[in-house]
Amino acid sequence: MLPTGYSLTLAGADDVRALTEHWSREVLDNGDDGLFFSPYEPDEDARPATPDRVESIARALVRPLDEPNWQRAWVLRSDALGPRVLGSLSLYGGRLASELHRVGLGMGIEPEHRGRRIGSAMVEAALAWARAQERLAWIDLGVFAMNARARALYKRFGFVEVSERRDAFRVRGVSITDVSMTLALRG
Ligand SMILES: CC(C)(COP(=O)(O)OP(=O)(O)OC[C@H]1O[C@@H](n2cnc3c(N)ncnc32)[C@H](O)[C@@H]1OP(=O)(O)O)[C@@H](O)C(=O)NCCC(=O)NCCS
């Protein structure tokens, strides 16, 4: 359950700009105190809110699940901070028609709002939605080996670690091991 004062909603076209601004902020502390959670450098504007990109994400958010490159995103806001997006969880379909029974998951919460079970509430909402979509069978994600909090969260929801890729990324000069986790949506 979300703590009081927060809301979580499925994003529409009007949310995309605020969502991309959140994505830029969420990597700012990537690697601080040796904890990495994103493959982007903290100052790398890898996902800028250009008009083309905003438009392309808005289209993906309403694309049917039987078409490649669909996306759904849950956006976290608080009563106190208004329209600013503080966290998000995205589910996305693959590029090939033959992989559309599988879903990718990515999520992040800005530092001041972590550790309050909000991440758990976000995963819960996304899993309930995914289980209600008949064609979806699996959720896949990548998590950095050092990210104990995220690994614990995913395990608690039944995600299983299936493989490990050493030296998958090098961020701020640090070599990072990426762990693949997967969840069977139907038992
Ligand atoms: C990972 C993240 C989404 C989790 O959300 P959150 O709201 O902070 O997490 P929650 O409070 O819901 O739950 C985290 C769980 O990990 C546990 N935990 C916290 N720190 C931990 C640690 N160092 N080692 C192991 N478990 C830890 C918590 O106790 C909690 O488990 P519990 O509910 O059984 O007590 C959030 O911290 C975040 O955005 N981090 C930075 C970005 C990131 O890592 N994204 C994921 C990339 S794969």
mmCIF file of C-alpha atoms and ligand atoms in Angstrom:
data_model
loop_
_atom_site.group_PDB
_atom_site.id
_atom_site.type_symbol
_atom_site.label_atom_id
_atom_site.label_comp_id
_atom_site.label_asym_id
_atom_site.label_seq_id
_atom_site.Cartn_x
_atom_site.Cartn_y
_atom_site.Cartn_z
ATOM 1 C CA MET A 1 0.000 0.000 0.000
ATOM 2 C CA LEU A 2 1.210 3.522 -0.802
ATOM 3 C CA PRO A 3 2.055 5.759 2.156
ATOM 4 C CA THR A 4 -0.426 8.591 2.795
ATOM 5 C CA GLY A 5 0.039 11.649 0.600
ATOM 6 C CA TYR A 6 1.333 9.779 -2.459
ATOM 7 C CA SER A 7 -0.511 8.789 -5.636
ATOM 8 C CA LEU A 8 0.317 6.306 -8.347
ATOM 9 C CA THR A 9 -1.358 6.557 -11.752
ATOM 10 C CA LEU A 10 -1.012 4.993 -15.155
ATOM 11 C CA ALA A 11 0.649 7.614 -17.358
ATOM 12 C CA GLY A 12 -1.017 9.209 -20.356
ATOM 13 C CA ALA A 13 0.306 11.585 -23.009
ATOM 14 C CA ASP A 14 0.034 14.568 -20.630
ATOM 15 C CA ASP A 15 2.459 12.935 -18.180
ATOM 16 C CA VAL A 16 5.300 12.261 -20.606
ATOM 17 C CA ARG A 17 7.215 15.517 -20.190
ATOM 18 C CA ALA A 18 7.175 15.269 -16.373
ATOM 19 C CA LEU A 19 8.151 11.610 -16.667
ATOM 20 C CA THR A 20 11.222 12.339 -18.815
ATOM 21 C CA GLU A 21 12.249 15.122 -16.414
ATOM 22 C CA HIS A 22 12.043 12.576 -13.580
ATOM 23 C CA TRP A 23 14.215 10.123 -15.577
ATOM 24 C CA SER A 24 16.916 12.814 -15.850
ATOM 25 C CA ARG A 25 16.791 13.495 -12.075
ATOM 26 C CA GLU A 26 16.654 9.854 -10.974
ATOM 27 C CA VAL A 27 20.213 9.113 -12.203
ATOM 28 C CA LEU A 28 21.847 12.098 -10.473
ATOM 29 C CA ASP A 29 22.992 9.996 -7.480
ATOM 30 C CA ASN A 30 23.925 6.947 -9.575
ATOM 31 C CA GLY A 31 27.184 5.627 -8.093
ATOM 32 C CA ASP A 32 27.186 7.832 -4.987
ATOM 33 C CA ASP A 33 28.636 5.863 -2.055
ATOM 34 C CA GLY A 34 29.511 3.123 -4.533
ATOM 35 C CA LEU A 35 25.879 2.176 -5.215
ATOM 36 C CA PHE A 36 25.077 1.994 -8.921
ATOM 37 C CA PHE A 37 21.594 1.270 -10.218
ATOM 38 C CA SER A 38 21.532 2.697 -13.758
ATOM 39 C CA PRO A 39 23.703 2.186 -16.862
ATOM 40 C CA TYR A 40 23.795 5.961 -17.440
ATOM 41 C CA GLU A 41 26.429 8.394 -16.209
ATOM 42 C CA PRO A 42 24.834 10.788 -13.648
ATOM 43 C CA ASP A 43 25.385 13.805 -15.916
ATOM 44 C CA GLU A 44 24.527 12.013 -19.148
ATOM 45 C CA ASP A 45 21.327 13.357 -20.655
ATOM 46 C CA ALA A 46 20.707 10.070 -22.430
ATOM 47 C CA ARG A 47 16.935 10.404 -22.430
ATOM 48 C CA PRO A 48 16.265 14.075 -23.296
ATOM 49 C CA ALA A 49 12.724 15.407 -23.606
ATOM 50 C CA THR A 50 12.947 16.361 -27.294
ATOM 51 C CA PRO A 51 9.552 16.825 -29.001
ATOM 52 C CA ASP A 52 10.141 13.695 -31.122
ATOM 53 C CA ARG A 53 10.931 11.592 -28.096
ATOM 54 C CA VAL A 54 7.990 12.886 -26.052
ATOM 55 C CA GLU A 55 5.704 12.122 -29.001
ATOM 56 C CA SER A 56 7.175 8.654 -29.470
ATOM 57 C CA ILE A 57 6.712 7.745 -25.771
ATOM 58 C CA ALA A 58 3.151 9.119 -25.811
ATOM 59 C CA ARG A 59 2.357 6.843 -28.765
ATOM 60 C CA ALA A 60 3.915 3.815 -27.050
ATOM 61 C CA LEU A 61 1.773 4.386 -23.937
ATOM 62 C CA VAL A 62 -1.418 3.692 -25.905
ATOM 63 C CA ARG A 63 -0.060 1.088 -28.326
ATOM 64 C CA PRO A 64 -1.957 -2.241 -28.127
ATOM 65 C CA LEU A 65 -0.099 -5.108 -26.436
ATOM 66 C CA ASP A 66 -0.080 -7.149 -29.657
ATOM 67 C CA GLU A 67 2.110 -4.560 -31.394
ATOM 68 C CA PRO A 68 5.898 -4.285 -30.863
ATOM 69 C CA ASN A 69 7.332 -1.467 -28.722
ATOM 70 C CA TRP A 70 4.333 -0.811 -26.497
ATOM 71 C CA GLN A 71 4.938 0.763 -23.107
ATOM 72 C CA ARG A 72 2.932 1.435 -19.961
ATOM 73 C CA ALA A 73 4.253 3.584 -17.099
ATOM 74 C CA TRP A 74 3.046 4.202 -13.561
ATOM 75 C CA VAL A 75 3.953 7.631 -12.227
ATOM 76 C CA LEU A 76 4.399 8.523 -8.569
ATOM 77 C CA ARG A 77 3.458 11.957 -7.270
ATOM 78 C CA SER A 78 2.892 13.468 -3.844
ATOM 79 C CA ASP A 79 0.239 15.934 -2.668
ATOM 80 C CA ALA A 80 3.019 18.203 -1.409
ATOM 81 C CA LEU A 81 5.029 18.350 -4.637
ATOM 82 C CA GLY A 82 2.190 18.648 -7.161
ATOM 83 C CA PRO A 83 2.761 17.690 -10.810
ATOM 84 C CA ARG A 84 6.417 16.713 -10.420
ATOM 85 C CA VAL A 85 6.967 12.970 -10.990
ATOM 86 C CA LEU A 86 8.980 11.416 -8.124
ATOM 87 C CA GLY A 87 9.180 7.831 -9.270
ATOM 88 C CA SER A 88 8.093 5.579 -12.085
ATOM 89 C CA LEU A 89 7.758 1.981 -13.133
ATOM 90 C CA SER A 90 7.663 1.090 -16.817
ATOM 91 C CA LEU A 91 6.576 -2.110 -18.503
ATOM 92 C CA TYR A 92 7.482 -2.477 -22.137
ATOM 93 C CA GLY A 93 6.986 -4.932 -24.968
ATOM 94 C CA GLY A 94 9.827 -6.123 -27.185
ATOM 95 C CA ARG A 95 10.697 -5.220 -30.766
ATOM 96 C CA LEU A 96 9.606 -8.552 -32.264
ATOM 97 C CA ALA A 97 6.088 -9.931 -32.618
ATOM 98 C CA SER A 98 7.347 -13.319 -31.409
ATOM 99 C CA GLU A 99 8.425 -11.950 -28.005
ATOM 100 C CA LEU A 100 5.256 -10.087 -27.067
ATOM 101 C CA HIS A 101 4.309 -12.655 -24.397
ATOM 102 C CA ARG A 102 7.274 -11.247 -22.412
ATOM 103 C CA VAL A 103 7.464 -7.836 -20.740
ATOM 104 C CA GLY A 104 10.464 -5.785 -19.612
ATOM 105 C CA LEU A 105 10.371 -3.874 -16.325
ATOM 106 C CA GLY A 106 12.329 -0.810 -15.220
ATOM 107 C CA MET A 107 11.756 1.379 -12.184
ATOM 108 C CA GLY A 108 13.245 4.109 -10.019
ATOM 109 C CA ILE A 109 12.337 6.462 -7.200
ATOM 110 C CA GLU A 110 14.083 9.742 -6.427
ATOM 111 C CA PRO A 111 16.322 9.490 -3.317
ATOM 112 C CA GLU A 112 14.148 11.332 -0.738
ATOM 113 C CA HIS A 113 11.247 8.927 -1.355
ATOM 114 C CA ARG A 114 13.072 5.602 -1.161
ATOM 115 C CA GLY A 115 12.800 3.084 1.686
ATOM 116 C CA ARG A 116 9.121 3.733 2.465
ATOM 117 C CA ARG A 117 7.703 0.663 0.752
ATOM 118 C CA ILE A 118 6.688 2.794 -2.240
ATOM 119 C CA GLY A 119 8.681 0.556 -4.582
ATOM 120 C CA SER A 120 6.724 -2.434 -3.260
ATOM 121 C CA ALA A 121 3.417 -0.665 -3.933
ATOM 122 C CA MET A 122 4.574 0.169 -7.465
ATOM 123 C CA VAL A 123 5.531 -3.435 -8.248
ATOM 124 C CA GLU A 124 2.234 -4.634 -6.776
ATOM 125 C CA ALA A 125 0.237 -2.298 -9.041
ATOM 126 C CA ALA A 126 2.193 -3.300 -12.157
ATOM 127 C CA LEU A 127 1.895 -7.034 -11.419
ATOM 128 C CA ALA A 128 -1.870 -6.775 -10.875
ATOM 129 C CA TRP A 129 -2.178 -4.998 -14.233
ATOM 130 C CA ALA A 130 0.107 -7.487 -16.040
ATOM 131 C CA ARG A 131 -1.723 -10.525 -14.609
ATOM 132 C CA ALA A 132 -4.974 -9.132 -15.982
ATOM 133 C CA GLN A 133 -3.525 -9.052 -19.528
ATOM 134 C CA GLU A 134 -4.121 -12.504 -20.960
ATOM 135 C CA ARG A 135 -1.336 -12.454 -23.532
ATOM 136 C CA LEU A 136 1.435 -11.655 -21.032
ATOM 137 C CA ALA A 137 3.304 -14.607 -19.522
ATOM 138 C CA TRP A 138 6.673 -13.380 -18.188
ATOM 139 C CA ILE A 139 8.274 -10.238 -16.779
ATOM 140 C CA ASP A 140 12.025 -9.776 -17.226
ATOM 141 C CA LEU A 141 14.350 -7.239 -15.658
ATOM 142 C CA GLY A 142 18.000 -6.473 -15.142
ATOM 143 C CA VAL A 143 19.340 -5.409 -11.750
ATOM 144 C CA PHE A 144 22.906 -4.619 -10.759
ATOM 145 C CA ALA A 145 24.460 -7.241 -8.447
ATOM 146 C CA MET A 146 25.415 -4.593 -5.851
ATOM 147 C CA ASN A 147 21.822 -3.261 -5.631
ATOM 148 C CA ALA A 148 20.757 -5.338 -2.605
ATOM 149 C CA ARG A 149 17.601 -3.346 -1.924
ATOM 150 C CA ALA A 150 16.209 -3.807 -5.420
ATOM 151 C CA ARG A 151 17.171 -7.497 -5.563
ATOM 152 C CA ALA A 152 15.431 -8.100 -2.224
ATOM 153 C CA LEU A 153 12.314 -6.310 -3.444
ATOM 154 C CA TYR A 154 12.073 -8.312 -6.691
ATOM 155 C CA LYS A 155 12.734 -11.627 -4.897
ATOM 156 C CA ARG A 156 9.934 -10.880 -2.470
ATOM 157 C CA PHE A 157 7.536 -10.698 -5.422
ATOM 158 C CA GLY A 158 8.734 -14.054 -6.798
ATOM 159 C CA PHE A 159 11.301 -12.918 -9.380
ATOM 160 C CA VAL A 160 14.019 -15.530 -9.846
ATOM 161 C CA GLU A 161 17.630 -14.794 -10.777
ATOM 162 C CA VAL A 162 18.364 -16.578 -14.066
ATOM 163 C CA SER A 163 21.794 -15.357 -15.110
ATOM 164 C CA GLU A 164 24.596 -12.970 -14.330
ATOM 165 C CA ARG A 165 26.659 -10.935 -16.810
ATOM 166 C CA ARG A 166 29.968 -9.717 -15.441
ATOM 167 C CA ASP A 167 31.370 -6.395 -16.641
ATOM 168 C CA ALA A 168 28.046 -5.644 -18.380
ATOM 169 C CA PHE A 169 28.459 -1.872 -17.944
ATOM 170 C CA ARG A 170 31.205 0.522 -16.938
ATOM 171 C CA VAL A 171 29.852 3.646 -15.282
ATOM 172 C CA ARG A 172 32.028 6.279 -13.600
ATOM 173 C CA GLY A 173 34.900 3.895 -14.372
ATOM 174 C CA VAL A 174 33.366 1.072 -12.313
ATOM 175 C CA SER A 175 32.715 -2.348 -13.829
ATOM 176 C CA ILE A 176 29.205 -3.556 -13.049
ATOM 177 C CA THR A 177 27.688 -7.048 -12.946
ATOM 178 C CA ASP A 178 24.132 -7.212 -14.243
ATOM 179 C CA VAL A 179 21.750 -9.892 -12.941
ATOM 180 C CA SER A 180 18.776 -11.007 -15.052
ATOM 181 C CA MET A 181 15.602 -11.812 -13.127
ATOM 182 C CA THR A 182 12.340 -13.200 -14.414
ATOM 183 C CA LEU A 183 8.846 -13.811 -13.078
ATOM 184 C CA ALA A 184 6.269 -16.260 -14.445
ATOM 185 C CA LEU A 185 2.980 -14.356 -14.303
ATOM 186 C CA ARG A 186 0.848 -17.484 -14.288
ATOM 187 C CA GLY A 187 2.107 -19.767 -11.569
HETATM 188 C C1 LIG B 1 14.964 -0.068 -5.611
HETATM 189 C C2 LIG B 1 13.788 0.847 -5.272
HETATM 190 C C3 LIG B 1 12.868 0.946 -6.486
HETATM 191 C C4 LIG B 1 13.025 0.184 -4.122
HETATM 192 O O1 LIG B 1 11.943 0.983 -3.737
HETATM 193 P P1 LIG B 1 11.774 1.403 -2.198
HETATM 194 O O2 LIG B 1 10.480 2.089 -2.055
HETATM 195 O O3 LIG B 1 13.001 2.128 -1.772
HETATM 196 O O4 LIG B 1 11.749 -0.058 -1.548
HETATM 197 P P2 LIG B 1 10.771 -0.650 -0.479
HETATM 198 O O5 LIG B 1 10.843 0.228 0.711
HETATM 199 O O6 LIG B 1 9.421 -0.900 -1.074
HETATM 200 O O7 LIG B 1 11.373 -2.123 -0.215
HETATM 201 C C5 LIG B 1 12.730 -2.419 -0.269
HETATM 202 C C6 LIG B 1 12.997 -3.738 0.456
HETATM 203 O O8 LIG B 1 14.393 -3.930 0.488
HETATM 204 C C7 LIG B 1 14.832 -4.047 1.858
HETATM 205 N N1 LIG B 1 16.145 -3.437 1.905
HETATM 206 C C8 LIG B 1 16.467 -2.138 2.042
HETATM 207 N N2 LIG B 1 17.808 -1.979 2.006
HETATM 208 C C9 LIG B 1 18.311 -3.210 1.830
HETATM 209 C C10 LIG B 1 19.635 -3.723 1.704
HETATM 210 N N3 LIG B 1 20.701 -2.925 1.713
HETATM 211 N N4 LIG B 1 19.782 -5.059 1.549
HETATM 212 C C11 LIG B 1 18.722 -5.903 1.491
HETATM 213 N N5 LIG B 1 17.454 -5.467 1.611
HETATM 214 C C12 LIG B 1 17.263 -4.146 1.764
HETATM 215 C C13 LIG B 1 13.812 -3.314 2.644
HETATM 216 O O9 LIG B 1 13.853 -3.739 3.992
HETATM 217 C C14 LIG B 1 12.550 -3.720 1.914
HETATM 218 O O10 LIG B 1 12.168 -5.033 2.219
HETATM 219 P P3 LIG B 1 10.983 -5.320 3.284
HETATM 220 O O11 LIG B 1 9.779 -4.602 2.743
HETATM 221 O O12 LIG B 1 10.859 -6.818 3.268
HETATM 222 O O13 LIG B 1 11.486 -4.742 4.571
HETATM 223 C C15 LIG B 1 14.245 2.283 -4.824
HETATM 224 O O14 LIG B 1 14.999 2.198 -3.646
HETATM 225 C C16 LIG B 1 15.034 3.000 -5.910
HETATM 226 O O15 LIG B 1 14.454 3.630 -6.772
HETATM 227 N N6 LIG B 1 16.376 2.886 -5.873
HETATM 228 C C17 LIG B 1 17.212 3.554 -6.852
HETATM 229 C C18 LIG B 1 16.935 3.101 -8.280
HETATM 230 C C19 LIG B 1 16.926 1.602 -8.417
HETATM 231 O O16 LIG B 1 17.647 0.887 -7.753
HETATM 232 N N7 LIG B 1 16.079 1.110 -9.330
HETATM 233 C C20 LIG B 1 15.965 -0.294 -9.604
HETATM 234 C C21 LIG B 1 16.873 -0.640 -10.704
HETATM 235 S S1 LIG B 1 16.777 -2.372 -11.092
#
